Amino acid sequence: MSNTLDKIENKLLNNVRLTKEDGLALYASNDLARIGYLADTMRKKISGDYVYYNINLHVNLTNICVGQCKFCAFGCKKGSKNAYALTKQAVIAMIDKAAQNPAMKNLHIVSGLHPDWPYEYYLDIVKTIKKTFPALHLKGFTGVEIMHFVKISGKSIREVLTELIAAGLEAMPGGGAEILDDNIRQKLCPNKATSAEWLEVARTAHKLGIKTNASMLYGHIETIEQRINHLITLRNLQDETGGLQTFICFPFQPHNTALEKSITRTSVWDDLKTMAISRLMLDNVHNIKAYWVMLTLPIAMLALGFGANDIDGTIGNEKIMHAAGVSSQKALSKDILIRTIKETGRIPAECDCNFNIIRTF
Ligand code: V47
């Protein structure tokens, strides 16, 4: 096996792209320290010593969702006891409270697919947010939500995105990609965007000039080969458009989901290996995120040594992963993020939702 890792290291040092077989070989190896070292070396080469974080607020407009994905504990049916749907006034009040902190720069909006809200409601929310808080950067709506808007509006992907961008949308989050394999999607999330649709939304957004994130939900029913295929699909998209700005691995959190009884949470070993392999396979993606909410802060900190260079942000009040029982906090202070990054010997870089650096420490 060390012979295989020697060959992979040689490729990396000579800027030779890793193949699917290389990805599988990395997963088959238990030399985690060496895989981590390789990922850290590539991280330094591709993205330097900054670790990006941002002062942000997560807003989830509603948890009522027609999706009913088996991996999700956040979404629920209309009328269920936890269901909520925020009015425009409530959204503005929530942002206003967070914006009392002048350092707050980023809004992240991801929500359920509400059965009754018209497309115009979302457009109006975006317009009102941008009018009320012009200095805030707005990252919103996954590819799955955009496909929902396409269906309820009868418009094309291009038309929906053009209107949202004109209203103030500046970037898109990476959710909804899950595993870009329609056999898996059919089993886990048959009611939402297909792989081709998710990719087409990202492609169109990039052509229209906005950047998007991409993610991988792993540790459920997928095979290692499907993980590698997923990474290669994203790498191909990035070759084509260059519009992916950060990649996030979401280890599946089973608590309160339909899969709770059959699947256990991934191990730290798998999480760090997956982080590192993502960095090595995604040679054309600048940023790899260690999402502290999912990983918990201590593991996110470790992940900074396994290829990650982005630790997300202060978040404010995380709901989606907490519904599934993550043990991390719902928010973190900027000081804790800065201290965590500094302790790894790297440079904390506060940024907006397009990774423009606001200040470094
Ligand atoms: O698509 C849902 C994931 C995503 C679970 O772009 C779960 O920076 C694990 O888009 N276990 C939605 N993962 C959230 C999202 C997001 C969040 C934070 C940062 C960014 C970004 C994007 O959350 C879904 C799904 O892949 N998810 N439930 C669960 N039980």
PDB file of N, CA, C and O and ligand atoms in Angstrom, residues 58 71-73 108 110 139 142 172-178 192 213 215 217 246 248 250-253 257 289 291 294 312 320-321 324, ligand 1:
ATOM      1  N   HIS A  58     -27.396  32.329  10.069  1.00  0.00           N
ATOM      2  CA  HIS A  58     -28.180  31.350   9.308  1.00  0.00           C
ATOM      3  C   HIS A  58     -29.656  31.658   9.513  1.00  0.00           C
ATOM      4  O   HIS A  58     -30.114  31.773  10.648  1.00  0.00           O
ATOM      5  N   PHE A  71     -32.888  11.501   5.077  1.00  0.00           N
ATOM      6  CA  PHE A  71     -31.730  11.853   5.920  1.00  0.00           C
ATOM      7  C   PHE A  71     -31.972  13.118   6.738  1.00  0.00           C
ATOM      8  O   PHE A  71     -31.103  13.544   7.484  1.00  0.00           O
ATOM      9  N   CYS A  72     -33.139  13.728   6.586  1.00  0.00           N
ATOM     10  CA  CYS A  72     -33.330  15.056   7.175  1.00  0.00           C
ATOM     11  C   CYS A  72     -34.228  15.001   8.412  1.00  0.00           C
ATOM     12  O   CYS A  72     -35.290  14.382   8.401  1.00  0.00           O
ATOM     13  N   ALA A  73     -33.777  15.664   9.481  1.00  0.00           N
ATOM     14  CA  ALA A  73     -34.584  15.734  10.703  1.00  0.00           C
ATOM     15  C   ALA A  73     -35.218  17.114  10.845  1.00  0.00           C
ATOM     16  O   ALA A  73     -36.034  17.333  11.732  1.00  0.00           O
ATOM     17  N   HIS A 108     -26.974  33.599   5.398  1.00  0.00           N
ATOM     18  CA  HIS A 108     -27.025  32.291   4.751  1.00  0.00           C
ATOM     19  C   HIS A 108     -28.470  31.830   4.878  1.00  0.00           C
ATOM     20  O   HIS A 108     -28.963  31.660   5.993  1.00  0.00           O
ATOM     21  N   VAL A 110     -31.229  28.984   3.920  1.00  0.00           N
ATOM     22  CA  VAL A 110     -31.579  27.655   3.401  1.00  0.00           C
ATOM     23  C   VAL A 110     -32.873  27.242   4.105  1.00  0.00           C
ATOM     24  O   VAL A 110     -32.976  27.377   5.320  1.00  0.00           O
ATOM     25  N   LYS A 139     -26.075  35.006   0.688  1.00  0.00           N
ATOM     26  CA  LYS A 139     -25.881  33.667   0.098  1.00  0.00           C
ATOM     27  C   LYS A 139     -27.157  32.897   0.398  1.00  0.00           C
ATOM     28  O   LYS A 139     -27.506  32.715   1.564  1.00  0.00           O
ATOM     29  N   THR A 142     -30.329  26.635  -2.001  1.00  0.00           N
ATOM     30  CA  THR A 142     -29.575  25.523  -2.608  1.00  0.00           C
ATOM     31  C   THR A 142     -30.149  25.228  -3.999  1.00  0.00           C
ATOM     32  O   THR A 142     -31.256  25.683  -4.331  1.00  0.00           O
ATOM     33  N   MET A 172     -24.565  31.207  -3.661  1.00  0.00           N
ATOM     34  CA  MET A 172     -25.480  30.124  -3.256  1.00  0.00           C
ATOM     35  C   MET A 172     -24.781  29.087  -2.389  1.00  0.00           C
ATOM     36  O   MET A 172     -23.617  28.749  -2.630  1.00  0.00           O
ATOM     37  N   PRO A 173     -25.481  28.554  -1.391  1.00  0.00           N
ATOM     38  CA  PRO A 173     -24.900  27.513  -0.539  1.00  0.00           C
ATOM     39  C   PRO A 173     -24.809  26.174  -1.276  1.00  0.00           C
ATOM     40  O   PRO A 173     -25.391  26.009  -2.351  1.00  0.00           O
ATOM     41  N   GLY A 174     -24.106  25.244  -0.655  1.00  0.00           N
ATOM     42  CA  GLY A 174     -23.779  23.998  -1.372  1.00  0.00           C
ATOM     43  C   GLY A 174     -24.699  22.824  -1.108  1.00  0.00           C
ATOM     44  O   GLY A 174     -24.485  21.735  -1.632  1.00  0.00           O
ATOM     45  N   GLY A 175     -25.733  23.034  -0.308  1.00  0.00           N
ATOM     46  CA  GLY A 175     -26.607  21.917   0.048  1.00  0.00           C
ATOM     47  C   GLY A 175     -27.382  21.375  -1.138  1.00  0.00           C
ATOM     48  O   GLY A 175     -27.414  21.973  -2.222  1.00  0.00           O
ATOM     49  N   GLY A 176     -27.991  20.216  -0.897  1.00  0.00           N
ATOM     50  CA  GLY A 176     -28.837  19.605  -1.917  1.00  0.00           C
ATOM     51  C   GLY A 176     -28.097  18.703  -2.874  1.00  0.00           C
ATOM     52  O   GLY A 176     -28.710  17.940  -3.614  1.00  0.00           O
ATOM     53  N   ALA A 177     -26.764  18.756  -2.853  1.00  0.00           N
ATOM     54  CA  ALA A 177     -26.002  17.886  -3.772  1.00  0.00           C
ATOM     55  C   ALA A 177     -26.063  16.445  -3.261  1.00  0.00           C
ATOM     56  O   ALA A 177     -26.094  15.500  -4.057  1.00  0.00           O
ATOM     57  N   GLU A 178     -26.037  16.287  -1.945  1.00  0.00           N
ATOM     58  CA  GLU A 178     -26.069  14.971  -1.287  1.00  0.00           C
ATOM     59  C   GLU A 178     -25.032  14.072  -1.952  1.00  0.00           C
ATOM     60  O   GLU A 178     -23.866  14.336  -1.898  1.00  0.00           O
ATOM     61  N   LYS A 192     -37.064  15.465  -4.799  1.00  0.00           N
ATOM     62  CA  LYS A 192     -36.378  16.731  -5.075  1.00  0.00           C
ATOM     63  C   LYS A 192     -35.464  16.625  -6.291  1.00  0.00           C
ATOM     64  O   LYS A 192     -35.431  15.593  -6.955  1.00  0.00           O
ATOM     65  N   ASN A 213     -21.479  27.084  -3.646  1.00  0.00           N
ATOM     66  CA  ASN A 213     -20.746  26.052  -2.923  1.00  0.00           C
ATOM     67  C   ASN A 213     -21.248  24.694  -3.389  1.00  0.00           C
ATOM     68  O   ASN A 213     -22.264  24.598  -4.088  1.00  0.00           O
ATOM     69  N   SER A 215     -21.544  20.422  -1.866  1.00  0.00           N
ATOM     70  CA  SER A 215     -21.380  19.599  -0.666  1.00  0.00           C
ATOM     71  C   SER A 215     -21.453  18.121  -1.005  1.00  0.00           C
ATOM     72  O   SER A 215     -21.798  17.751  -2.136  1.00  0.00           O
ATOM     73  N   LEU A 217     -23.026  14.749   1.140  1.00  0.00           N
ATOM     74  CA  LEU A 217     -23.588  14.116   2.343  1.00  0.00           C
ATOM     75  C   LEU A 217     -23.146  12.656   2.304  1.00  0.00           C
ATOM     76  O   LEU A 217     -23.517  11.921   1.379  1.00  0.00           O
ATOM     77  N   THR A 246     -16.481  26.885  -2.446  1.00  0.00           N
ATOM     78  CA  THR A 246     -16.035  26.055  -1.329  1.00  0.00           C
ATOM     79  C   THR A 246     -16.801  24.728  -1.357  1.00  0.00           C
ATOM     80  O   THR A 246     -17.934  24.663  -1.807  1.00  0.00           O
ATOM     81  N   ILE A 248     -18.021  21.385   0.951  1.00  0.00           N
ATOM     82  CA  ILE A 248     -18.286  21.002   2.347  1.00  0.00           C
ATOM     83  C   ILE A 248     -18.666  19.530   2.403  1.00  0.00           C
ATOM     84  O   ILE A 248     -19.534  19.084   1.655  1.00  0.00           O
ATOM     85  N   PHE A 250     -20.600  16.842   4.560  1.00  0.00           N
ATOM     86  CA  PHE A 250     -21.546  16.692   5.673  1.00  0.00           C
ATOM     87  C   PHE A 250     -21.591  15.220   6.094  1.00  0.00           C
ATOM     88  O   PHE A 250     -22.183  14.389   5.400  1.00  0.00           O
ATOM     89  N   PRO A 251     -20.979  14.860   7.225  1.00  0.00           N
ATOM     90  CA  PRO A 251     -21.143  13.479   7.711  1.00  0.00           C
ATOM     91  C   PRO A 251     -22.597  13.294   8.145  1.00  0.00           C
ATOM     92  O   PRO A 251     -23.132  14.134   8.876  1.00  0.00           O
ATOM     93  N   PHE A 252     -23.217  12.240   7.683  1.00  0.00           N
ATOM     94  CA  PHE A 252     -24.638  12.046   7.985  1.00  0.00           C
ATOM     95  C   PHE A 252     -24.867  11.886   9.476  1.00  0.00           C
ATOM     96  O   PHE A 252     -24.224  11.084  10.151  1.00  0.00           O
ATOM     97  N   GLN A 253     -25.808  12.669   9.969  1.00  0.00           N
ATOM     98  CA  GLN A 253     -26.168  12.670  11.392  1.00  0.00           C
ATOM     99  C   GLN A 253     -27.542  12.002  11.508  1.00  0.00           C
ATOM    100  O   GLN A 253     -28.545  12.591  11.103  1.00  0.00           O
ATOM    101  N   THR A 257     -33.939  11.004  12.290  1.00  0.00           N
ATOM    102  CA  THR A 257     -34.243  10.844  10.864  1.00  0.00           C
ATOM    103  C   THR A 257     -34.846   9.454  10.629  1.00  0.00           C
ATOM    104  O   THR A 257     -34.794   8.577  11.509  1.00  0.00           O
ATOM    105  N   LYS A 289     -14.225  23.242   3.257  1.00  0.00           N
ATOM    106  CA  LYS A 289     -14.749  23.712   4.544  1.00  0.00           C
ATOM    107  C   LYS A 289     -14.783  22.613   5.613  1.00  0.00           C
ATOM    108  O   LYS A 289     -15.272  21.517   5.372  1.00  0.00           O
ATOM    109  N   TYR A 291     -16.823  22.179   8.503  1.00  0.00           N
ATOM    110  CA  TYR A 291     -18.046  22.776   9.049  1.00  0.00           C
ATOM    111  C   TYR A 291     -18.154  22.382  10.523  1.00  0.00           C
ATOM    112  O   TYR A 291     -18.563  21.272  10.855  1.00  0.00           O
ATOM    113  N   MET A 294     -21.130  20.429  12.173  1.00  0.00           N
ATOM    114  CA  MET A 294     -21.248  18.981  11.997  1.00  0.00           C
ATOM    115  C   MET A 294     -20.150  18.230  12.723  1.00  0.00           C
ATOM    116  O   MET A 294     -20.357  17.176  13.302  1.00  0.00           O
ATOM    117  N   ASP A 312     -16.210  28.096   8.123  1.00  0.00           N
ATOM    118  CA  ASP A 312     -17.548  28.710   8.139  1.00  0.00           C
ATOM    119  C   ASP A 312     -17.550  29.915   9.073  1.00  0.00           C
ATOM    120  O   ASP A 312     -16.605  30.714   9.014  1.00  0.00           O
ATOM    121  N   ILE A 320     -30.647  23.127  11.185  1.00  0.00           N
ATOM    122  CA  ILE A 320     -30.809  21.901  10.380  1.00  0.00           C
ATOM    123  C   ILE A 320     -30.062  20.718  11.008  1.00  0.00           C
ATOM    124  O   ILE A 320     -30.618  19.638  11.185  1.00  0.00           O
ATOM    125  N   MET A 321     -28.813  20.944  11.379  1.00  0.00           N
ATOM    126  CA  MET A 321     -28.013  19.840  11.920  1.00  0.00           C
ATOM    127  C   MET A 321     -28.375  19.586  13.398  1.00  0.00           C
ATOM    128  O   MET A 321     -28.274  18.454  13.870  1.00  0.00           O
ATOM    129  N   ALA A 324     -30.998  17.162  13.899  1.00  0.00           N
ATOM    130  CA  ALA A 324     -30.522  15.779  13.773  1.00  0.00           C
ATOM    131  C   ALA A 324     -29.567  15.394  14.899  1.00  0.00           C
ATOM    132  O   ALA A 324     -28.879  14.371  14.811  1.00  0.00           O
TER     133      ALA A 324
HETATM  134  O1  V47 B   1     -28.587  19.406   1.605  1.00  0.00           O
HETATM  135  C1  V47 B   1     -29.485  17.740   6.160  1.00  0.00           C
HETATM  136  C2  V47 B   1     -27.457  18.460   4.854  1.00  0.00           C
HETATM  137  C3  V47 B   1     -27.849  20.396   3.693  1.00  0.00           C
HETATM  138  C4  V47 B   1     -28.587  16.305   7.498  1.00  0.00           C
HETATM  139  O2  V47 B   1     -22.852  26.195   1.566  1.00  0.00           O
HETATM  140  C5  V47 B   1     -27.571  16.866   6.731  1.00  0.00           C
HETATM  141  O3  V47 B   1     -21.676  26.922   3.214  1.00  0.00           O
HETATM  142  C6  V47 B   1     -26.002  15.587   7.815  1.00  0.00           C
HETATM  143  O4  V47 B   1     -26.971  23.683   2.457  1.00  0.00           O
HETATM  144  N1  V47 B   1     -26.943  14.988   8.579  1.00  0.00           N
HETATM  145  C7  V47 B   1     -28.490  21.778   3.823  1.00  0.00           C
HETATM  146  N2  V47 B   1     -26.287  16.525   6.885  1.00  0.00           N
HETATM  147  C8  V47 B   1     -27.574  22.773   4.543  1.00  0.00           C
HETATM  148  C9  V47 B   1     -26.704  23.567   3.615  1.00  0.00           C
HETATM  149  C10 V47 B   1     -25.500  24.248   4.162  1.00  0.00           C
HETATM  150  C11 V47 B   1     -25.218  24.261   5.517  1.00  0.00           C
HETATM  151  C12 V47 B   1     -24.077  24.920   5.953  1.00  0.00           C
HETATM  152  C13 V47 B   1     -23.219  25.550   5.091  1.00  0.00           C
HETATM  153  C14 V47 B   1     -23.519  25.538   3.730  1.00  0.00           C
HETATM  154  C15 V47 B   1     -22.625  26.263   2.766  1.00  0.00           C
HETATM  155  C16 V47 B   1     -24.649  24.883   3.261  1.00  0.00           C
HETATM  156  O5  V47 B   1     -27.680  19.854   4.989  1.00  0.00           O
HETATM  157  C17 V47 B   1     -28.643  19.334   2.977  1.00  0.00           C
HETATM  158  C18 V47 B   1     -27.981  18.057   3.490  1.00  0.00           C
HETATM  159  O6  V47 B   1     -26.904  17.679   2.687  1.00  0.00           O
HETATM  160  N3  V47 B   1     -28.171  17.731   5.901  1.00  0.00           N
HETATM  161  N4  V47 B   1     -29.757  16.863   7.149  1.00  0.00           N
HETATM  162  C19 V47 B   1     -28.241  15.303   8.460  1.00  0.00           C
HETATM  163  N5  V47 B   1     -29.149  14.696   9.202  1.00  0.00           N
END
